[in-house]
PDB file of C-alpha atoms in Angstrom:
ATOM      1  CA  UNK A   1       1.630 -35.119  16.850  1.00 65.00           C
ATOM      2  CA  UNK A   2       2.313 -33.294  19.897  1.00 63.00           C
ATOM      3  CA  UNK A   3       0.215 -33.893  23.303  1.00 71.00           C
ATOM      4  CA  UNK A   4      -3.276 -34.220  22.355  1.00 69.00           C
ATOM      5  CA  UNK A   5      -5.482 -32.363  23.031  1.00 73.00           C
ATOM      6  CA  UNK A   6      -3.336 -29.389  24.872  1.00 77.00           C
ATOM      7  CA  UNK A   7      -0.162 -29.015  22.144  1.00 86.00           C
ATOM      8  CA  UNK A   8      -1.470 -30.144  18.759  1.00 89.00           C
ATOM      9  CA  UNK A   9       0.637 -30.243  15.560  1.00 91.00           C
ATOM     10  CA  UNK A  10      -0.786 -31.379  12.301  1.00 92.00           C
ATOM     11  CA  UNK A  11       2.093 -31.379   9.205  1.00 95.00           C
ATOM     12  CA  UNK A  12      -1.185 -31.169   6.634  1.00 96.00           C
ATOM     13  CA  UNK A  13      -4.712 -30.224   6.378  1.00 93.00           C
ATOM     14  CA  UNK A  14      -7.091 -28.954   3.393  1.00 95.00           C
ATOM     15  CA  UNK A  15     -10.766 -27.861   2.698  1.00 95.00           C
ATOM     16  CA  UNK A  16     -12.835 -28.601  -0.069  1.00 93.00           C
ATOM     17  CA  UNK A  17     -15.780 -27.713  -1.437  1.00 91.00           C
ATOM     18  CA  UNK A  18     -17.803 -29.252  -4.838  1.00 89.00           C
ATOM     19  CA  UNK A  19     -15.066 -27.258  -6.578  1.00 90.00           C
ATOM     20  CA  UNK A  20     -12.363 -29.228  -5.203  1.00 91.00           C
ATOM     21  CA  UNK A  21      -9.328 -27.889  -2.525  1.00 94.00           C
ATOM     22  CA  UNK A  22      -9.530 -23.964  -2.184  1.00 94.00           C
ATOM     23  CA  UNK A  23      -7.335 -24.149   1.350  1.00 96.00           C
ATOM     24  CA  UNK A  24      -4.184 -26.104   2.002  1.00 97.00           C
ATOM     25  CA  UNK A  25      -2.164 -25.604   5.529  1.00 97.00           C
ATOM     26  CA  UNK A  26       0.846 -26.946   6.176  1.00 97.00           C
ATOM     27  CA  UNK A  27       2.960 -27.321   9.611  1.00 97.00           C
ATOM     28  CA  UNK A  28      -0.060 -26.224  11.955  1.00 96.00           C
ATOM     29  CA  UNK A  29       1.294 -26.035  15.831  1.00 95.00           C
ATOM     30  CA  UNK A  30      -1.886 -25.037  18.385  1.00 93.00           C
ATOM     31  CA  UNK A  31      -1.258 -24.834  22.214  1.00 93.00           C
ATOM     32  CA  UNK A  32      -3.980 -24.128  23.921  1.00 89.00           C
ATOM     33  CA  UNK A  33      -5.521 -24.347  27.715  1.00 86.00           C
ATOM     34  CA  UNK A  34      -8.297 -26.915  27.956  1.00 81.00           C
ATOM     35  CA  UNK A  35      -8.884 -25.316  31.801  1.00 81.00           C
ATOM     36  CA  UNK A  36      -9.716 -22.461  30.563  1.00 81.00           C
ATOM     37  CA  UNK A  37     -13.059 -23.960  29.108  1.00 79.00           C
ATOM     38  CA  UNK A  38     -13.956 -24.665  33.046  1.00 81.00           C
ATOM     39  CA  UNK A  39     -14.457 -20.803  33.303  1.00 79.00           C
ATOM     40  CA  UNK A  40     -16.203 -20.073  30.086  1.00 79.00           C
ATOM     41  CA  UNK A  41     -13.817 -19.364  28.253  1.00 81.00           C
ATOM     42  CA  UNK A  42     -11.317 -20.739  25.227  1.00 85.00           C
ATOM     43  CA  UNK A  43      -7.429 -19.250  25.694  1.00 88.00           C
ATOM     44  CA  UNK A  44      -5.548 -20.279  22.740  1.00 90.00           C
ATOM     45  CA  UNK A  45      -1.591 -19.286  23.435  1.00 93.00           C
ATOM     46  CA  UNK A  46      -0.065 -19.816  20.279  1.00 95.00           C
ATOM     47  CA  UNK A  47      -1.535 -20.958  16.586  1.00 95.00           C
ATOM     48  CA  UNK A  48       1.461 -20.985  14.133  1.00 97.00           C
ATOM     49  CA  UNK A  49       1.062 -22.088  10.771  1.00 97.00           C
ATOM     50  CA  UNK A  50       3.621 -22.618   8.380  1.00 98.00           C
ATOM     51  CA  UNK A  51       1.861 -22.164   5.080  1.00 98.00           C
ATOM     52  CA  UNK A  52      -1.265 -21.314   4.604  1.00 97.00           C
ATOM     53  CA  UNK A  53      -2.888 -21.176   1.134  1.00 97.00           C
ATOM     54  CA  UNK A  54      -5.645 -19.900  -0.135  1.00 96.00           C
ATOM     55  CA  UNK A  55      -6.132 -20.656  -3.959  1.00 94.00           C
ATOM     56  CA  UNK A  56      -9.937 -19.434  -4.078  1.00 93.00           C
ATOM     57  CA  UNK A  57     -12.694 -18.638  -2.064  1.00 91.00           C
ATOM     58  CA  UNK A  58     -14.885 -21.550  -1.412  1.00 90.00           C
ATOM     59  CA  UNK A  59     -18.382 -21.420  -3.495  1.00 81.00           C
ATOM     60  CA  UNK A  60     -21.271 -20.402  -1.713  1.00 74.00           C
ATOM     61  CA  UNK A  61     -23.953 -17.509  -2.291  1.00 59.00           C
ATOM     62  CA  UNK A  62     -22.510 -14.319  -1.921  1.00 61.00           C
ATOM     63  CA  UNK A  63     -24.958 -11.699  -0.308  1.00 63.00           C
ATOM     64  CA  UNK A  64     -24.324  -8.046   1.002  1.00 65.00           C
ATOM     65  CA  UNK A  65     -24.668  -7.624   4.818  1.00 63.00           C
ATOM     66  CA  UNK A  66     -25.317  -3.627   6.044  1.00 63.00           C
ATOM     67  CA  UNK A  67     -22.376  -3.051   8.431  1.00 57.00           C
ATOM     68  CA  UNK A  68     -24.217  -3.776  12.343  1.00 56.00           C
ATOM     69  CA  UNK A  69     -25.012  -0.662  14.061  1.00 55.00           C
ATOM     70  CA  UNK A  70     -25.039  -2.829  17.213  1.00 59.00           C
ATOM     71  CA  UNK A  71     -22.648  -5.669  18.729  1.00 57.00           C
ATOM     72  CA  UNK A  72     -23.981  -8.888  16.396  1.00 60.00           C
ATOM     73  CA  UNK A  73     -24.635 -11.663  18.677  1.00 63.00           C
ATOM     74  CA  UNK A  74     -22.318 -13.764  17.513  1.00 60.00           C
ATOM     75  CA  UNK A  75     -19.570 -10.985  18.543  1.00 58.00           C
ATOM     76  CA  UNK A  76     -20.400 -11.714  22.394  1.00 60.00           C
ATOM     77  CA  UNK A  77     -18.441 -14.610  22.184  1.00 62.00           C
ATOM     78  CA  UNK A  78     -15.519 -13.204  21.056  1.00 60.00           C
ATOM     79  CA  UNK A  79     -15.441 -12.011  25.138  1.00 65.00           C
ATOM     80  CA  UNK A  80     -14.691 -15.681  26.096  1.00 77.00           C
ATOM     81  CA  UNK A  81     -11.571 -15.938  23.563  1.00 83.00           C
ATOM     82  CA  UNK A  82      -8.415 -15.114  23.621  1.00 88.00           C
ATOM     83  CA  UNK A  83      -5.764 -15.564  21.144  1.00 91.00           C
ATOM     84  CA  UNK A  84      -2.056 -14.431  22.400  1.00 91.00           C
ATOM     85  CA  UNK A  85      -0.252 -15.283  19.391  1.00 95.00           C
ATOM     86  CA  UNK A  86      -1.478 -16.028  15.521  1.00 96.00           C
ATOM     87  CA  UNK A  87       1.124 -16.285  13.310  1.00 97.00           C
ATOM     88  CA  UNK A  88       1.104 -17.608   9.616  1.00 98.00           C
ATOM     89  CA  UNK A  89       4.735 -17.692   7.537  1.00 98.00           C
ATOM     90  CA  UNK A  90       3.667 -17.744   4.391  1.00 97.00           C
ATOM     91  CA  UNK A  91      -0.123 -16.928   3.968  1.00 97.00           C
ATOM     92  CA  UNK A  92      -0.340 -17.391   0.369  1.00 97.00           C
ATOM     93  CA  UNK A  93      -3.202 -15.737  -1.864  1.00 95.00           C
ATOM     94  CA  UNK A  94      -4.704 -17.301  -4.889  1.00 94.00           C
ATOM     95  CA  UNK A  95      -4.983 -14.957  -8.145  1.00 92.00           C
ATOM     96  CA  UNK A  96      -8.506 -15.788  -8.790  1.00 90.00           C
ATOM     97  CA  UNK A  97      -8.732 -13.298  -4.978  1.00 91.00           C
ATOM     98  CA  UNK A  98      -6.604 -10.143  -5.484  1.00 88.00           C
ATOM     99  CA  UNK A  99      -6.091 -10.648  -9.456  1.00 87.00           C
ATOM    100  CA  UNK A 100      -2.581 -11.742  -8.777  1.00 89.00           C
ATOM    101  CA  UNK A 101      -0.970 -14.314  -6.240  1.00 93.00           C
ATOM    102  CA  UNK A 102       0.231 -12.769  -3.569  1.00 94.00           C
ATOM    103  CA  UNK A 103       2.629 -14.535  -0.250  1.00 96.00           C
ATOM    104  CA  UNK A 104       2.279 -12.348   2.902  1.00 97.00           C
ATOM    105  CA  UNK A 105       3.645 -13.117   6.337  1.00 97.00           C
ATOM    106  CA  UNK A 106       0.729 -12.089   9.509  1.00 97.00           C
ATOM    107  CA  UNK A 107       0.808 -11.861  13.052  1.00 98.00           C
ATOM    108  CA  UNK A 108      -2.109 -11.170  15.269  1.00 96.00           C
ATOM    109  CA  UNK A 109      -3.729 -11.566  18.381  1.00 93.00           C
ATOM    110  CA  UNK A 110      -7.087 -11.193  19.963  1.00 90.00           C
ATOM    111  CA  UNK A 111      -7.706 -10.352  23.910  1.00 86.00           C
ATOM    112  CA  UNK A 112      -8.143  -8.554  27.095  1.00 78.00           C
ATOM    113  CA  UNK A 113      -8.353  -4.770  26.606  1.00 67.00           C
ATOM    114  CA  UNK A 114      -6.433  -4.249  29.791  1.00 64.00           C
ATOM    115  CA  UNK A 115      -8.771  -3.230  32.596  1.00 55.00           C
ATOM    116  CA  UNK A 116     -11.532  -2.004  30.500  1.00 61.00           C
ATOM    117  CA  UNK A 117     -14.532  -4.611  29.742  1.00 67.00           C
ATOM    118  CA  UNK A 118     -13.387  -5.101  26.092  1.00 75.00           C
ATOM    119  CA  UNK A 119     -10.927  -6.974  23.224  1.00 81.00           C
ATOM    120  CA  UNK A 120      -8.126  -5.479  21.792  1.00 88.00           C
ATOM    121  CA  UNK A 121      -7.069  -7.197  18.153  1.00 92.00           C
ATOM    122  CA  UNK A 122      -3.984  -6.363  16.215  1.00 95.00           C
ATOM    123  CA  UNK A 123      -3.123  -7.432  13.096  1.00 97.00           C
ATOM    124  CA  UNK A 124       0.428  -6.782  11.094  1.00 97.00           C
ATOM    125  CA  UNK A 125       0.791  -7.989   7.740  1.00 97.00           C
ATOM    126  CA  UNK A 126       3.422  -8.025   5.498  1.00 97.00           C
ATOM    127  CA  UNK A 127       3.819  -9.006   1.728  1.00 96.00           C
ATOM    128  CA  UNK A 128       6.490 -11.671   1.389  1.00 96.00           C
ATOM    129  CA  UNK A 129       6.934 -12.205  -2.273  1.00 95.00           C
ATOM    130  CA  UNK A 130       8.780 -10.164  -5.166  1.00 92.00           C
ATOM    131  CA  UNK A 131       5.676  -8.223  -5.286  1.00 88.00           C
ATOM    132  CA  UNK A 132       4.961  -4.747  -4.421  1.00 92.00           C
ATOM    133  CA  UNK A 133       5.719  -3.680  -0.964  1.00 94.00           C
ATOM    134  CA  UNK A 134       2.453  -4.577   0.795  1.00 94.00           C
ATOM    135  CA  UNK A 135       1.683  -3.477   4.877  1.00 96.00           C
ATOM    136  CA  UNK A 136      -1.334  -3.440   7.069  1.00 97.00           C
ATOM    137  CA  UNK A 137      -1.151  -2.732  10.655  1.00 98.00           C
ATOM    138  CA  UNK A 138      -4.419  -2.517  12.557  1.00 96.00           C
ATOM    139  CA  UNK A 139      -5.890  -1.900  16.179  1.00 95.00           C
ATOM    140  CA  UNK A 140      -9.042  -2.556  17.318  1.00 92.00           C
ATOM    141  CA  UNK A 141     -10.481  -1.915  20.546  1.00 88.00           C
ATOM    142  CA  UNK A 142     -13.866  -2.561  21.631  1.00 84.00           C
ATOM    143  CA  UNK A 143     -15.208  -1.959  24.868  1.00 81.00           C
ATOM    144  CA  UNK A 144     -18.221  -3.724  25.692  1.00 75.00           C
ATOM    145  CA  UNK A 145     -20.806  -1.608  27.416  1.00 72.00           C
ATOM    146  CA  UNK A 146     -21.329   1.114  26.378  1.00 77.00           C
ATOM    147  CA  UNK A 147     -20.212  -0.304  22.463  1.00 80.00           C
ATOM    148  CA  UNK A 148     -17.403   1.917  21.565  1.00 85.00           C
ATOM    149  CA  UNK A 149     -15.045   0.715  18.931  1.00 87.00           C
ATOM    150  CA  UNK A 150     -11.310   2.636  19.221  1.00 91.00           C
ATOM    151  CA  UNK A 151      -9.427   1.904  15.589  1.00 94.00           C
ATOM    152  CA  UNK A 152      -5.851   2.562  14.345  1.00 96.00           C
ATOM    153  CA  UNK A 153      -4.821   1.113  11.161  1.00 96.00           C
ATOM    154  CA  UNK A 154      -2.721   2.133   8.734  1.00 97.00           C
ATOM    155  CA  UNK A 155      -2.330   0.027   5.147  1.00 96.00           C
ATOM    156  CA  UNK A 156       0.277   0.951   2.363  1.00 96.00           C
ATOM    157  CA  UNK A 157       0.948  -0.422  -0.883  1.00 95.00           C
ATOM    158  CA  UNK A 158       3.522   0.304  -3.674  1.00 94.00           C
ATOM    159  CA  UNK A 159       2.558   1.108  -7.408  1.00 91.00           C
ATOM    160  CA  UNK A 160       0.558  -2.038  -9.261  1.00 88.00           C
ATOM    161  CA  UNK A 161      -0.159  -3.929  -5.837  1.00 88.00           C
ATOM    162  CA  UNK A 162      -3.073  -6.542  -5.811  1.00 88.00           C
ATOM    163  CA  UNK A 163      -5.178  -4.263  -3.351  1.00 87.00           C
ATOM    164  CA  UNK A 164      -5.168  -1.194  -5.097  1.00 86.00           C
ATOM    165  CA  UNK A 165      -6.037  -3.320  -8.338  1.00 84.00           C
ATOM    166  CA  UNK A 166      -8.926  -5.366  -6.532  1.00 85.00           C
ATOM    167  CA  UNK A 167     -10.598  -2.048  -5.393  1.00 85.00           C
ATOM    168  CA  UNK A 168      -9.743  -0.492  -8.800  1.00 83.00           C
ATOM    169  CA  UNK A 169      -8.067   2.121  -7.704  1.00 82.00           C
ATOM    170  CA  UNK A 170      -5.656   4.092 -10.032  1.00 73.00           C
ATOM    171  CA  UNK A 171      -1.964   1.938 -10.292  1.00 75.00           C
ATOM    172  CA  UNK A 172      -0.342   4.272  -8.119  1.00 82.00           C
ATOM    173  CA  UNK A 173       0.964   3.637  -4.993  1.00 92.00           C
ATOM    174  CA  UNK A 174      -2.008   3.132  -2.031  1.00 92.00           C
ATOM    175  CA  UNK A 175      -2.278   4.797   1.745  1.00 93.00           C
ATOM    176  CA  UNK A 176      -4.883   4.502   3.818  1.00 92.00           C
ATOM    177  CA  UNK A 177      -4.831   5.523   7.331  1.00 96.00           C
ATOM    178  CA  UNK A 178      -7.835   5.619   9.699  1.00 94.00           C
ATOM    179  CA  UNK A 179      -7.983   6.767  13.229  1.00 95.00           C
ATOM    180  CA  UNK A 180     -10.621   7.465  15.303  1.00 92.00           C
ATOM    181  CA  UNK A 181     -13.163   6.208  18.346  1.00 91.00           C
ATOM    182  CA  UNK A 182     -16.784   6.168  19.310  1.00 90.00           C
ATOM    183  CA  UNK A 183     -19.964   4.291  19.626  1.00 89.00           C
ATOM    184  CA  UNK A 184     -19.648   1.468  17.682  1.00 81.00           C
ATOM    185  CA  UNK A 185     -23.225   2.355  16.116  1.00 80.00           C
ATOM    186  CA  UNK A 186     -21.942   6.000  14.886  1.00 82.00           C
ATOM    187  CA  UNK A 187     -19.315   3.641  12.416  1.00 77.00           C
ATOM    188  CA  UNK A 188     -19.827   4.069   9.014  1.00 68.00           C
TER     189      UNK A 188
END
């Protein structure tokens, strides 16, 4: 539906893998500017998703990566997007993930870091469901050159949340704040 390719609305989409469906989306609406590809770049304005569910992860080999003391190549081209506006209802979280399903409603965004050379991402997440109170909100700034990452987050969770039980923390409640800036090879 919608006008193709510029305002695109699917009412349905899933992933599978050997293991069968582990993601299932539901009323997907994507505007996006086409002539912004003429310049390099891909502007989406608005990706809104109903539901999104994720019952599993999908299978694969699971390997651990060092955290990169230096931009990752791949990171470059997050210069050329922008995202003004992610939201997702109902983002839905299979128990096989956090040890117990979870419905949270997210909005984000990914773009210009004003007049500095960088990208500025924000996340806000909130748990949805009769579980317990669940919140992340998280900025990230990263200037380009030098690489200097700028973070603000700040995550709480009530007594027995899924979090606190995935990292096997103690079942009280969960805080976590982090603030701080510098080169993005310092991080730790």
């Amino acid at each position: 539906e919608g006008i193709v390719p510029f305002d695109i609305q699917l009412s349905r989409f899933s992933i599978s893998d050997a293991d069968g469906r582990w993601l299932d989306a539901q009323g997907v609406a994507l505007k996006w500017s086409a002539l912004s590809l003429l310049r390099g770049a891909v502007r989406i304005d608005e990706l809104h998703i109903a539901s999104l569910a994720i019952d599993r992860l999908p299978a694969g080999e699971k390997k651990e990566q060092p955290f990169p003391r230096e931009l990752p190549p791949q990171l470059k081209q997050l210069w050329s997007l922008t995202v003004s506006d992610l939201s997702v209802e109902d983002l839905a979280i299979g128990q096989s993930i956090l040890g117990q399903s979870t419905v949270f409603g997210l909005k984000a965004a990914l773009g210009d870091a004003g007049s500095d050379p960088g990208r500025v991402v924000s996340l806000h997440m909130k748990r949805k469901d009769a579980g317990p109170n669940t919140n992340a909100d998280i900025e990230m700034v990263l200037d380009k050159a030098p690489a200097v990452l700028s973070v603000n987050a700040v995550f709480k969770e009530e007594e027995g949340g899924a979090v606190g039980a995935v990292l096997g923390l103690s079942p009280g409640p969960l805080h976590l704040e982090v603030q701080g800036d510098g080169p993005l090879k310092d991080w730790k």
